[in-house]
Coordinates of C-alpha atoms and ligand atoms in Angstrom, one line a residue:
M257 CA 40.5 -11.1 35.9
T258 CA 37.8 -8.5 35.6
D259 CA 36.7 -6.8 38.8
F260 CA 34.2 -4.1 39.5
S261 CA 36.8 -1.3 39.6
S262 CA 38.0 -2.1 36.1
L263 CA 34.4 -1.8 34.9
G264 CA 34.5 1.8 36.2
I265 CA 32.6 1.5 39.4
E266 CA 33.5 4.3 41.9
P267 CA 35.2 3.6 45.3
K268 CA 32.1 4.4 47.4
L269 CA 30.1 1.8 45.6
L270 CA 33.0 -0.7 45.5
E271 CA 33.3 -0.6 49.3
A272 CA 29.6 -1.3 49.7
I273 CA 29.4 -4.3 47.3
E274 CA 32.6 -5.7 48.7
A275 CA 31.0 -5.7 52.0
L276 CA 28.1 -7.7 50.4
G277 CA 30.6 -10.2 49.2
F278 CA 30.5 -9.3 45.5
Q279 CA 34.0 -10.1 44.2
T280 CA 33.7 -10.9 40.5
P281 CA 31.1 -9.2 38.4
T282 CA 28.6 -11.6 36.8
E283 CA 28.5 -11.8 33.0
V284 CA 25.6 -9.5 32.6
Q285 CA 27.3 -7.0 35.0
Q286 CA 30.5 -7.2 33.0
Q287 CA 28.7 -6.5 29.8
A288 CA 26.2 -3.9 31.0
I289 CA 28.1 -1.8 33.5
P290 CA 30.7 -0.2 31.2
I291 CA 28.0 0.6 28.6
L292 CA 25.6 2.1 31.1
L293 CA 28.3 4.1 32.9
E294 CA 29.9 5.6 29.8
Q295 CA 27.4 5.6 27.0
E296 CA 24.3 7.7 26.5
T297 CA 22.4 4.7 25.1
D298 CA 19.2 2.7 25.7
I299 CA 19.8 -0.9 26.3
V300 CA 18.0 -4.3 26.1
A301 CA 19.7 -6.8 28.4
L302 CA 18.6 -10.4 28.5
A303 CA 19.8 -12.7 31.3
Q304 CA 18.3 -15.4 33.3
T305 CA 16.9 -15.0 36.8
G306 CA 19.6 -14.8 39.5
T307 CA 22.3 -13.5 37.3
G308 CA 22.7 -10.2 39.1
K309 CA 20.7 -7.9 36.9
T310 CA 19.8 -5.6 39.8
A311 CA 23.5 -4.6 40.2
A312 CA 23.9 -4.5 36.5
F313 CA 21.6 -1.5 36.2
G314 CA 21.7 -0.4 39.8
L315 CA 25.4 0.3 40.2
P316 CA 25.7 2.5 37.0
M317 CA 22.5 4.3 37.9
L318 CA 23.5 5.1 41.4
Q319 CA 26.9 6.2 40.3
R320 CA 25.4 8.6 37.7
I321 CA 22.8 10.1 40.1
D322 CA 23.6 13.7 41.2
T323 CA 23.2 13.6 45.0
N324 CA 23.4 17.4 45.2
S325 CA 20.0 17.5 43.6
R326 CA 16.9 16.2 45.3
I327 CA 15.0 15.8 42.0
T328 CA 13.9 12.3 41.0
Q329 CA 16.4 11.2 38.4
G330 CA 16.1 7.5 38.4
L331 CA 13.0 5.3 38.0
V332 CA 12.9 1.6 38.2
I333 CA 9.6 -0.1 37.2
A334 CA 9.1 -3.7 38.4
P335 CA 6.1 -6.0 38.1
T336 CA 5.3 -6.9 41.7
R337 CA 5.4 -5.5 45.2
E338 CA 7.9 -8.2 46.3
L339 CA 10.3 -7.4 43.5
C340 CA 9.9 -3.7 44.1
L341 CA 10.9 -4.1 47.7
Q342 CA 13.7 -6.5 46.9
I343 CA 15.2 -4.2 44.3
C344 CA 14.9 -1.3 46.6
K345 CA 16.5 -3.1 49.5
E346 CA 19.4 -4.2 47.2
L347 CA 19.9 -0.6 45.9
I348 CA 19.9 0.8 49.4
K349 CA 22.7 -1.6 50.3
Y350 CA 24.8 -0.5 47.4
A351 CA 24.2 3.1 48.3
T352 CA 25.2 2.9 52.0
N353 CA 28.3 5.1 51.5
K354 CA 26.6 7.6 49.3
K355 CA 25.4 10.2 51.7
G356 CA 22.3 12.1 50.6
L357 CA 21.1 9.5 48.1
H358 CA 17.6 8.5 48.8
I359 CA 15.8 5.5 47.3
V360 CA 12.1 5.1 47.8
P361 CA 9.8 2.1 47.0
I362 CA 6.4 2.9 45.5
Y363 CA 4.0 0.0 45.8
G364 CA 0.4 -0.8 46.5
G365 CA -1.0 -2.2 49.8
A366 CA 0.8 0.3 52.0
S367 CA 0.1 3.9 53.0
I368 CA 0.2 6.1 50.0
N369 CA 0.7 9.2 52.2
D370 CA 3.8 7.7 53.8
Q371 CA 5.2 7.0 50.4
A372 CA 4.4 10.5 49.3
K373 CA 6.1 11.9 52.3
A374 CA 9.3 9.9 51.6
V375 CA 9.3 11.1 48.0
K376 CA 8.8 14.7 49.1
K377 CA 11.9 14.6 51.3
G378 CA 13.8 14.2 48.1
A379 CA 14.1 10.8 46.5
Q380 CA 16.5 10.7 43.6
V381 CA 15.5 7.1 42.8
L382 CA 12.1 5.5 42.8
V383 CA 11.5 1.8 42.6
A384 CA 7.8 1.3 41.6
T385 CA 5.1 -1.0 40.6
P386 CA 3.0 0.3 37.7
G387 CA -0.3 0.5 39.6
R388 CA 0.7 2.6 42.6
M389 CA 3.0 4.6 40.4
Q390 CA 0.2 5.9 38.3
D391 CA -2.0 6.4 41.3
M392 CA 0.6 8.8 42.7
M393 CA 1.2 10.4 39.4
R394 CA -2.5 11.2 39.1
R395 CA -2.4 12.7 42.6
K396 CA 0.6 14.7 41.7
M397 CA 2.6 13.1 44.6
I398 CA 5.3 12.2 42.2
N399 CA 7.1 14.2 39.5
I400 CA 9.1 12.3 37.0
S401 CA 9.4 15.0 34.4
A402 CA 13.2 15.2 35.0
V403 CA 14.0 11.5 35.1
E404 CA 17.2 10.6 33.3
Y405 CA 17.3 6.9 33.7
C406 CA 14.4 4.6 33.5
V407 CA 14.7 0.9 34.1
L408 CA 12.1 -1.6 33.0
D409 CA 13.0 -4.6 35.1
E410 CA 11.5 -8.1 34.4
A411 CA 10.0 -6.6 31.3
D412 CA 8.7 -10.0 30.1
E413 CA 6.9 -10.5 33.4
M414 CA 5.4 -7.0 33.2
L415 CA 4.0 -7.7 29.8
N416 CA 2.7 -11.1 30.9
M417 CA 0.8 -9.4 33.6
G418 CA -0.7 -7.0 31.2
F419 CA 1.2 -3.8 32.1
K420 CA 1.9 -2.7 28.6
E421 CA -0.6 0.2 28.8
D422 CA 0.6 1.2 32.2
I423 CA 4.3 1.3 31.2
S424 CA 3.4 3.3 28.2
N425 CA 1.4 5.8 30.3
I426 CA 4.2 6.2 32.8
L427 CA 6.9 6.6 30.2
A428 CA 4.8 9.3 28.5
H429 CA 5.4 11.5 31.6
T430 CA 9.1 11.2 31.4
P431 CA 11.4 13.3 29.2
K432 CA 12.1 12.2 25.7
D433 CA 15.8 12.3 26.1
K434 CA 16.0 10.0 29.2
L435 CA 17.8 6.7 28.8
T436 CA 15.7 3.5 29.0
W437 CA 17.3 0.3 30.2
L438 CA 15.2 -2.8 29.7
F439 CA 16.1 -6.0 31.6
S440 CA 14.4 -9.3 31.0
A441 CA 14.9 -13.0 31.4
T442 CA 13.3 -13.8 28.1
M443 CA 12.7 -12.0 24.9
P444 CA 9.2 -12.8 23.7
K445 CA 7.9 -10.8 20.7
E446 CA 6.0 -8.4 23.0
V447 CA 9.3 -7.4 24.7
A448 CA 10.8 -6.8 21.3
R449 CA 7.8 -4.7 20.4
I450 CA 8.1 -2.4 23.5
A451 CA 11.8 -2.1 22.9
K452 CA 11.0 -0.9 19.5
E453 CA 8.2 1.4 20.6
F454 CA 9.9 3.0 23.6
M455 CA 13.6 2.9 22.9
Q456 CA 16.0 4.4 20.5
Q457 CA 18.5 2.1 18.9
P458 CA 19.1 0.2 22.1
A459 CA 22.4 -1.6 22.6
E460 CA 21.7 -5.3 23.1
I461 CA 23.2 -7.9 25.4
T462 CA 22.3 -11.5 25.8
V463 CA 23.9 -13.6 28.4
G464 CA 23.9 -17.3 28.1
T465 CA 21.1 -19.0 26.2
K466 CA 17.8 -17.3 26.3
N467 CA 16.3 -19.1 29.2
A468 CA 18.3 -22.2 29.0
A469 CA 16.4 -24.0 31.7
A470 CA 13.0 -23.6 30.2
T471 CA 13.7 -24.2 26.5
N472 CA 13.6 -28.0 26.9
I473 CA 10.3 -28.1 28.8
Q474 CA 6.9 -27.1 27.6
H475 CA 4.5 -26.2 30.4
E476 CA 0.8 -26.7 30.0
F477 CA -2.2 -26.6 32.3
Y478 CA -5.6 -28.2 31.9
L479 CA -8.7 -27.0 33.9
V480 CA -11.0 -29.6 35.2
A481 CA -13.5 -30.1 38.0
G482 CA -11.7 -31.7 40.9
R483 CA -13.5 -35.0 40.7
E484 CA -12.4 -35.4 37.1
R485 CA -8.7 -35.4 37.6
Y486 CA -8.6 -39.1 36.8
N487 CA -10.6 -38.8 33.6
A488 CA -8.3 -36.0 32.5
L489 CA -5.2 -38.0 33.3
K490 CA -6.6 -40.8 31.2
R491 CA -7.3 -38.6 28.3
L492 CA -3.8 -37.1 28.4
S493 CA -2.3 -40.6 28.5
D494 CA -4.6 -41.9 25.7
T495 CA -3.7 -39.1 23.4
H496 CA 0.0 -39.9 23.8
P497 CA 0.2 -43.6 23.2
D498 CA 3.9 -43.6 23.5
I499 CA 4.0 -41.7 26.7
Y500 CA 6.7 -42.4 29.2
S501 CA 5.7 -40.4 32.2
I502 CA 5.8 -39.6 35.9
V503 CA 2.5 -38.7 37.5
F504 CA 2.8 -36.8 40.7
C505 CA 0.3 -37.0 43.4
R506 CA 0.2 -35.1 46.7
T507 CA -0.4 -38.1 49.1
K508 CA 0.6 -41.7 49.3
R509 CA -3.0 -42.7 49.3
D510 CA -3.8 -40.9 46.1
T511 CA -0.6 -42.2 44.5
Q512 CA -1.6 -45.8 45.3
R513 CA -5.2 -45.2 44.2
V514 CA -4.3 -43.6 40.9
A515 CA -1.8 -46.3 40.1
E516 CA -4.3 -49.0 40.9
K517 CA -6.9 -47.5 38.8
L518 CA -4.6 -47.1 35.8
I519 CA -3.6 -50.7 36.1
E520 CA -7.2 -51.7 36.3
D521 CA -7.8 -49.7 33.2
G522 CA -5.1 -51.6 31.4
Y523 CA -2.1 -49.3 31.5
N524 CA 1.4 -50.2 32.3
A525 CA 1.5 -48.2 35.5
G526 CA 3.2 -48.5 38.8
A527 CA 3.2 -46.8 42.2
L528 CA 6.1 -45.3 44.1
H529 CA 5.6 -44.1 47.6
G530 CA 6.9 -44.4 51.1
D531 CA 4.6 -47.1 52.3
L532 CA 6.3 -49.6 50.0
S533 CA 9.2 -51.6 51.2
Q534 CA 12.6 -50.8 49.8
N535 CA 12.5 -54.0 47.8
Q536 CA 9.2 -53.1 46.3
R537 CA 10.4 -49.7 45.4
D538 CA 13.5 -51.2 43.7
L539 CA 11.4 -53.5 41.6
V540 CA 9.1 -50.7 40.5
M541 CA 12.1 -48.5 39.5
K542 CA 13.7 -51.4 37.7
A543 CA 10.5 -51.9 35.7
F544 CA 10.2 -48.2 35.0
R545 CA 13.8 -47.9 33.7
A546 CA 13.2 -50.9 31.5
K547 CA 10.1 -49.2 30.2
Q548 CA 7.9 -52.1 31.3
I549 CA 6.2 -49.4 33.3
Q550 CA 5.2 -46.6 31.1
T551 CA 3.5 -44.4 33.8
L552 CA 5.1 -44.1 37.2
V553 CA 2.7 -42.6 39.8
A554 CA 4.8 -41.1 42.6
T555 CA 4.8 -38.9 45.6
D556 CA 7.3 -36.0 45.7
V557 CA 9.3 -37.6 48.4
A558 CA 9.6 -41.0 46.8
A559 CA 10.5 -39.6 43.4
R560 CA 13.3 -37.5 44.8
G561 CA 16.5 -38.2 43.0
I562 CA 15.0 -40.3 40.2
D563 CA 17.2 -39.8 37.2
V564 CA 15.7 -41.5 34.2
D565 CA 16.3 -40.1 30.8
N566 CA 13.8 -39.6 28.0
I567 CA 10.8 -39.1 30.2
T568 CA 8.3 -37.5 27.8
H569 CA 5.8 -36.1 30.2
V570 CA 5.5 -35.1 33.8
I571 CA 1.9 -34.9 34.8
H572 CA 0.9 -33.0 38.0
Y573 CA -2.2 -34.9 39.1
Q574 CA -2.3 -32.3 41.8
L575 CA -0.2 -29.2 42.2
P576 CA 2.4 -29.7 45.0
D577 CA 1.8 -28.0 48.4
E578 CA 5.1 -26.3 48.2
I579 CA 4.9 -24.4 45.0
E580 CA 8.7 -24.6 44.5
T581 CA 8.4 -28.4 44.3
Y582 CA 7.0 -27.8 40.8
T583 CA 10.5 -27.1 39.5
H584 CA 11.8 -30.4 40.9
R585 CA 8.9 -32.3 39.4
S586 CA 9.1 -30.8 35.9
G587 CA 12.8 -31.1 35.9
R588 CA 12.4 -34.9 35.6
T589 CA 11.6 -34.4 31.9
G590 CA 13.5 -32.4 29.2
R591 CA 16.8 -33.9 30.3
A592 CA 19.9 -34.6 28.3
N593 CA 18.8 -32.4 25.5
S594 CA 15.4 -34.0 24.9
L595 CA 12.2 -32.0 24.9
G596 CA 9.6 -32.7 27.5
T597 CA 6.2 -31.6 28.5
S598 CA 4.9 -30.7 32.0
M599 CA 1.2 -31.0 32.3
I600 CA -0.8 -29.6 35.2
I601 CA -4.2 -31.0 35.9
M602 CA -5.9 -28.3 38.1
T603 CA -9.2 -26.7 39.1
K604 CA -10.3 -23.1 38.5
G605 CA -9.7 -22.3 42.2
E606 CA -6.0 -22.9 41.6
L607 CA -5.7 -20.6 38.7
G608 CA -4.0 -17.9 40.8
K609 CA -1.0 -20.2 41.3
I610 CA -0.1 -20.2 37.7
R611 CA 1.3 -16.7 37.8
T612 CA 3.5 -17.5 40.8
L613 CA 4.6 -20.7 39.1
E614 CA 5.5 -18.8 35.9
R615 CA 7.6 -16.5 37.9
I616 CA 9.4 -19.3 39.6
I617 CA 10.2 -21.3 36.5
N618 CA 10.6 -18.2 34.4
A619 CA 8.6 -19.6 31.6
K620 CA 5.1 -19.4 30.3
I621 CA 2.5 -22.1 31.2
S622 CA -0.1 -22.3 28.5
E623 CA -3.7 -23.2 28.9
Q624 CA -4.6 -26.2 26.9
T625 CA -7.8 -28.0 26.2
L626 CA -8.2 -31.7 27.1
P627 CA -8.3 -33.8 23.9
D628 CA -11.8 -34.8 22.9
V629 CA -12.7 -38.3 22.0
T630 CA -12.2 -37.7 18.3
D631 CA -8.6 -36.5 19.0
I632 CA -7.9 -39.5 21.1
L633 CA -9.3 -42.1 18.6
N634 CA -7.4 -40.4 15.8
K635 CA -4.2 -40.5 17.6
Q636 CA -4.5 -44.0 18.7
L637 CA -5.4 -45.4 15.3
Q638 CA -2.7 -43.4 13.6
F639 CA -0.2 -44.7 16.1
L640 CA -1.3 -48.3 15.5
A641 CA -1.2 -47.8 11.7
Q642 CA 2.3 -46.3 11.9
K643 CA 3.4 -49.0 14.1
I644 CA 2.2 -51.6 11.7
K645 CA 3.8 -49.8 8.8
S646 CA 7.2 -49.6 10.5
T647 CA 7.2 -53.1 11.9
E648 CA 9.9 -55.3 10.4
V649 CA 8.5 -58.6 9.3
N650 CA 10.0 -61.4 11.3
S651 CA 11.6 -63.9 9.1
E652 CA 10.5 -66.8 11.3
I653 CA 6.9 -65.9 11.2
G654 CA 6.2 -67.7 7.9
E655 CA 5.8 -71.1 9.3
Y656 CA 3.2 -70.0 11.8
L657 CA 1.0 -68.3 9.2
P658 CA -0.8 -70.9 7.3
E659 CA -3.4 -71.4 10.0
V660 CA -3.8 -67.7 10.4
N661 CA -4.2 -67.2 6.7
E662 CA -6.9 -69.8 6.6
I663 CA -8.9 -68.1 9.2
L664 CA -8.6 -64.7 7.5
A665 CA -8.7 -65.9 4.0
D666 CA -12.1 -64.5 3.1
F667 CA -11.3 -60.9 4.1
S668 CA -10.4 -58.2 1.6
K669 CA -7.6 -55.8 2.5
E670 CA -10.2 -53.2 3.5
E671 CA -12.0 -55.6 5.8
L672 CA -8.8 -56.7 7.3
I673 CA -7.8 -53.1 8.1
Q674 CA -11.3 -52.4 9.5
R675 CA -11.0 -55.3 11.8
L676 CA -7.5 -54.8 12.8
M677 CA -8.2 -51.2 13.7
S678 CA -11.5 -52.0 15.4
V679 CA -9.6 -53.9 18.1
E680 CA -8.3 -50.6 19.4
F681 CA -11.2 -48.4 18.2
T682 CA -14.0 -50.4 19.9
R683 CA -12.2 -50.6 23.2
L684 CA -11.7 -46.9 23.4
H685 CA -14.9 -46.0 21.8
T686 CA -16.9 -48.1 24.2
Y687 CA -15.0 -46.6 27.1
Y688 CA -15.6 -43.0 26.1
Q689 CA -19.3 -43.7 25.2
K690 CA -19.9 -44.5 28.9
K691 CA -21.5 -41.6 30.7
S692 CA -19.2 -41.8 33.7
N693 CA -16.2 -41.3 31.5
S694 CA -17.4 -38.2 29.7
M695 CA -16.3 -34.8 31.0
T696 CA -18.8 -32.4 32.5
P697 CA -20.4 -29.9 30.1
L698 CA -19.0 -27.0 32.1
E699 CA -15.5 -28.1 31.4
A700 CA -16.1 -29.1 27.8
K701 CA -17.8 -25.9 27.0
E702 CA -15.7 -23.3 28.7
G703 CA -12.4 -24.9 28.4
G704 CA -13.1 -26.8 25.3
K705 CA -14.8 -24.7 22.6
S706 CA -13.4 -21.4 23.4
A707 CA -9.9 -22.7 23.8
K708 CA -10.1 -24.5 20.6
A709 CA -11.3 -21.4 18.7
R710 CA -8.3 -19.7 20.1
D711 CA -6.0 -22.3 18.4
T712 CA -4.8 -22.1 14.9
R713 CA -3.4 -25.1 13.1
Y714 CA -1.0 -24.8 10.2
T715 CA 0.7 -26.9 7.6
I716 CA 4.3 -26.4 6.7
N717 CA 5.9 -28.0 3.7
I718 CA 8.8 -29.5 5.7
G719 CA 8.6 -33.1 6.8
S720 CA 10.6 -36.2 7.8
R721 CA 12.0 -36.3 4.3
D722 CA 13.9 -33.2 5.2
H723 CA 15.2 -35.0 8.3
Y724 CA 13.0 -33.2 10.7
D725 CA 11.3 -34.9 13.6
W726 CA 8.8 -33.0 15.8
Q727 CA 11.4 -31.9 18.2
H728 CA 13.6 -30.4 15.6
L729 CA 10.8 -28.8 13.8
K730 CA 9.5 -27.3 17.0
E731 CA 12.9 -26.0 17.8
F732 CA 13.2 -24.5 14.4
L733 CA 9.9 -22.8 14.7
I734 CA 10.5 -21.4 18.1
D735 CA 13.9 -20.1 17.0
F736 CA 12.7 -18.7 13.7
L737 CA 9.7 -17.0 15.2
S738 CA 11.4 -16.0 18.5
F739 CA 8.6 -17.7 20.3
N740 CA 8.6 -19.4 23.7
P741 CA 8.4 -23.2 23.7
G742 CA 4.8 -23.0 24.9
D743 CA 3.7 -21.0 21.9
I744 CA 4.1 -23.8 19.5
Y745 CA 2.3 -27.1 20.2
H746 CA 0.8 -30.2 18.6
V747 CA 3.7 -30.5 16.2
D748 CA 3.1 -33.5 14.0
V749 CA 5.6 -34.5 11.3
M750 CA 4.6 -36.4 8.2
D751 CA 6.7 -37.4 5.2
N752 CA 6.3 -34.2 3.1
L753 CA 4.7 -31.8 5.4
S754 CA 4.0 -31.2 9.0
Y755 CA 1.4 -29.6 11.3
F756 CA 1.6 -27.3 14.2
N757 CA -0.6 -25.1 16.4
T758 CA -0.3 -21.7 17.9
A759 CA -2.8 -19.4 19.7
T760 CA -4.9 -17.7 17.1
D761 CA -3.6 -14.2 18.1
K762 CA -0.3 -15.3 16.8
K763 CA -1.6 -16.1 13.4
E764 CA -0.7 -12.9 11.6
L765 CA 2.8 -13.1 13.0
V766 CA 3.4 -16.7 11.9
L767 CA 2.0 -16.1 8.4
A768 CA 3.9 -12.9 7.9
A769 CA 7.2 -14.5 9.1
F770 CA 6.9 -17.2 6.4
E771 CA 5.9 -14.9 3.6
K772 CA 8.5 -15.3 0.9
F773 CA 10.7 -17.4 3.0
A774 CA 13.1 -19.8 1.4
I775 CA 15.9 -22.1 2.4
D776 CA 18.5 -22.9 -0.3
G777 CA 16.2 -21.6 -2.9
R778 CA 13.3 -23.8 -1.8
S779 CA 10.4 -21.8 -0.6
I780 CA 8.9 -22.8 2.7
N781 CA 5.2 -22.3 2.9
V782 CA 3.0 -22.1 5.9
R783 CA -0.7 -22.2 5.6
V784 CA -3.6 -22.3 8.0
T785 CA -5.3 -25.7 7.8
Q786 CA -8.9 -26.5 8.5
K787 CA -8.2 -29.4 10.8
R788 CA -8.1 -27.4 13.9
G789 CA -7.1 -29.0 17.1
Q790 CA -6.7 -32.4 15.7
H791 CA -3.3 -33.7 15.9
I792 CA -1.7 -37.0 15.3
Q793 CA 1.1 -39.1 16.5
K794 CA 4.2 -37.2 17.4
G795 CA 7.3 -38.5 15.8
N796 CA 7.8 -40.4 12.7
K797 CA 10.1 -43.2 13.5
F798 CA 9.0 -46.1 15.6
G799 CA 11.7 -48.1 17.2
G800 CA 12.1 -51.6 16.0
G801 CA 12.7 -54.7 18.1
S802 CA 10.2 -56.9 19.7
R803 CA 8.7 -56.4 23.1
K804 CA 9.5 -58.7 25.9
G805 CA 6.7 -60.7 27.4
R806 CA 3.0 -60.6 26.8
N807 CA 1.1 -57.4 27.0
R808 CA -2.5 -56.7 27.8
S809 CA -4.6 -55.6 25.0
R810 CA -4.5 -52.0 25.7
G811 CA -3.2 -49.3 23.3
G812 CA -0.4 -48.0 25.3
D813 CA 1.2 -51.3 26.1
S814 CA 0.2 -53.5 23.2
F815 CA 2.2 -51.3 20.8
G816 CA 4.0 -49.0 23.2
Q817 CA 7.3 -48.4 21.6
F818 CA 9.1 -45.3 22.3
S819 CA 9.7 -43.2 19.3
K820 CA 11.6 -40.3 20.7
K821 CA 14.8 -40.2 18.9
K822 CA 17.8 -39.3 21.0
R823 CA 18.7 -35.9 19.9
S824 CA 22.2 -35.5 18.6
K825 CA 22.1 -31.9 17.6
G826 CA 23.8 -29.3 19.8
R827 CA 21.8 -26.5 21.1
G828 CA 24.0 -23.8 19.6
G829 CA 22.7 -21.1 17.4
R830 CA 19.7 -20.5 19.4
H831 CA 20.4 -17.0 20.5
K832 CA 21.5 -14.1 18.6
Ligands
LIG988 P1 18.3 -11.1 38.8 O1 17.7 -9.8 38.9 O2 19.2 -11.3 37.6 O3 17.3 -12.3 39.0 P2 19.6 -10.4 41.3 O4 20.0 -9.0 40.9 O5 18.4 -10.4 42.1 O6 19.4 -11.3 40.0 O7 20.8 -11.1 42.0 C1 20.7 -12.4 42.5 C2 21.6 -12.5 43.8 O8 22.9 -12.5 43.4 C3 21.4 -11.4 44.8 O9 21.3 -12.0 46.0 C4 22.6 -10.6 44.6 O10 22.9 -9.9 45.8 C5 23.6 -11.5 44.2 N1 24.7 -11.0 43.3 C6 24.5 -10.1 42.3 N2 25.7 -9.9 41.7 C7 26.7 -10.5 42.4 C8 28.1 -10.7 42.3 N3 28.8 -10.0 41.3 N4 28.7 -11.5 43.1 C9 28.0 -12.1 44.1 N5 26.7 -12.1 44.3 C10 26.0 -11.3 43.4
LIG989 MG1 15.9 -9.1 39.0

């Protein structure tokens, strides 16, 4: 069994971490510590949150620091004040037995003079946030010209928060021959880029899957005025006719009200909250499992412990009071190797929470625009058409048809299609024509147009013929482009080709990646398409079988089969 001493950790540090209860090194520690202790190399280390990255860089760094010198030799840069303090506290614990080793935190919101004083006493290690760090550099309170080890901790977060320039500026004041150790939970392109820019042939370690928890779930948020949450929920549901979702509300009252409204509007919805009797709750859950209920509206408490597979969407009608609850909610989807989407309906005032959430879930939450009426109508009609196309003709139906044929005898095929489609079209069209159901100009303009212009839609010449469904294609694209799940969206697979969207600032990257790309001698082309923002029914297979019972004449339930294929593919090969 590997232990810390066999990794080369010195007795003084060993004693300290033993006292902390560290017995076995974690995987990232096992891989990183020997390299960082023995080799004069830069490193890029990827490991999920909570895997012990602090000790992975902290122990080797503390061991290598010369305590006879008072010069600053080690610098750790972290994105936030909390992290900075946390890392600092942890390092100080490791260093308890190393007399004369001083570790000082540098962060905003506290007295700069006190920090300068602490540095002046002789701090060999600084743990700093980028802002305060630069402040003190400008005021010559800090000298990092002799730094030997520089750690960029939570590099993905720092880039997310826009610290690229700051990092670059800080590093410019350090010696060329220092070692740079980059630690990150995920490896978006931006991280790869700074690794390239600031590091020399870094060693690379990846522990586990890159962000295993997050890969299955795509996180999105939609900005609306508070009073329009319900309209937004409806649009999101309407644009996914095959949705199988849990909608979370904050209170029992909202839960009941939203469910009632959905039912009134013709959806297969049900409410689950603490004011229902056990018996009522059992019935609702039974119907939900049987997919007779497509949208379950629930409180956090009532939904605790629900384990239903193949939920396609978790919708946050409101963000939870306790922000950590978000993880529990969104974890209801993306289970058992299927992909899921977590959609937050929120107001501008709540925007600040997104950062915190991204930290907690360790994944990006991308801003999305609510589908407009054209999107919705397109989706619904395509869905109906596909449904008709893939319906198996019932062998018994013949004897019931003569009367039907008589009634419809005079219509041409075109007319029949028009009428058939109008059943759905008119209902939705009428609904969305109503003033009360349109979204306010503010939202439509600010969220809508600008967000849409920031989207680019592509075609790729791979389709269901090549045995791709949207999930597999999305996976392929994420993997191939090293994107995060949230970077690729609106994936629609047709027979011969497919569509997908990215943010427009990723366009060059996408196009460059597919330039001259071939699989088995067949060239794979990706082109920008004009049909921006439009997207059609996800999935290409529609389950057969008849539906039990009569349905109301509403899109979602009148042809609400669930098309998500159970995925059989393993998740291997995702990481390098
Ligand atoms: P990360 O930076 O990867 O998110 P941290 O370095 O903050 O993770 O470590 C997470 C927690 O695990 C901390 O409380 C830390 O003290 C503890 N820890 C780290 N390494 C070990 C170990 N080898 N054995 C037991 N606990 C550990
Ligand atoms: Mg950490």
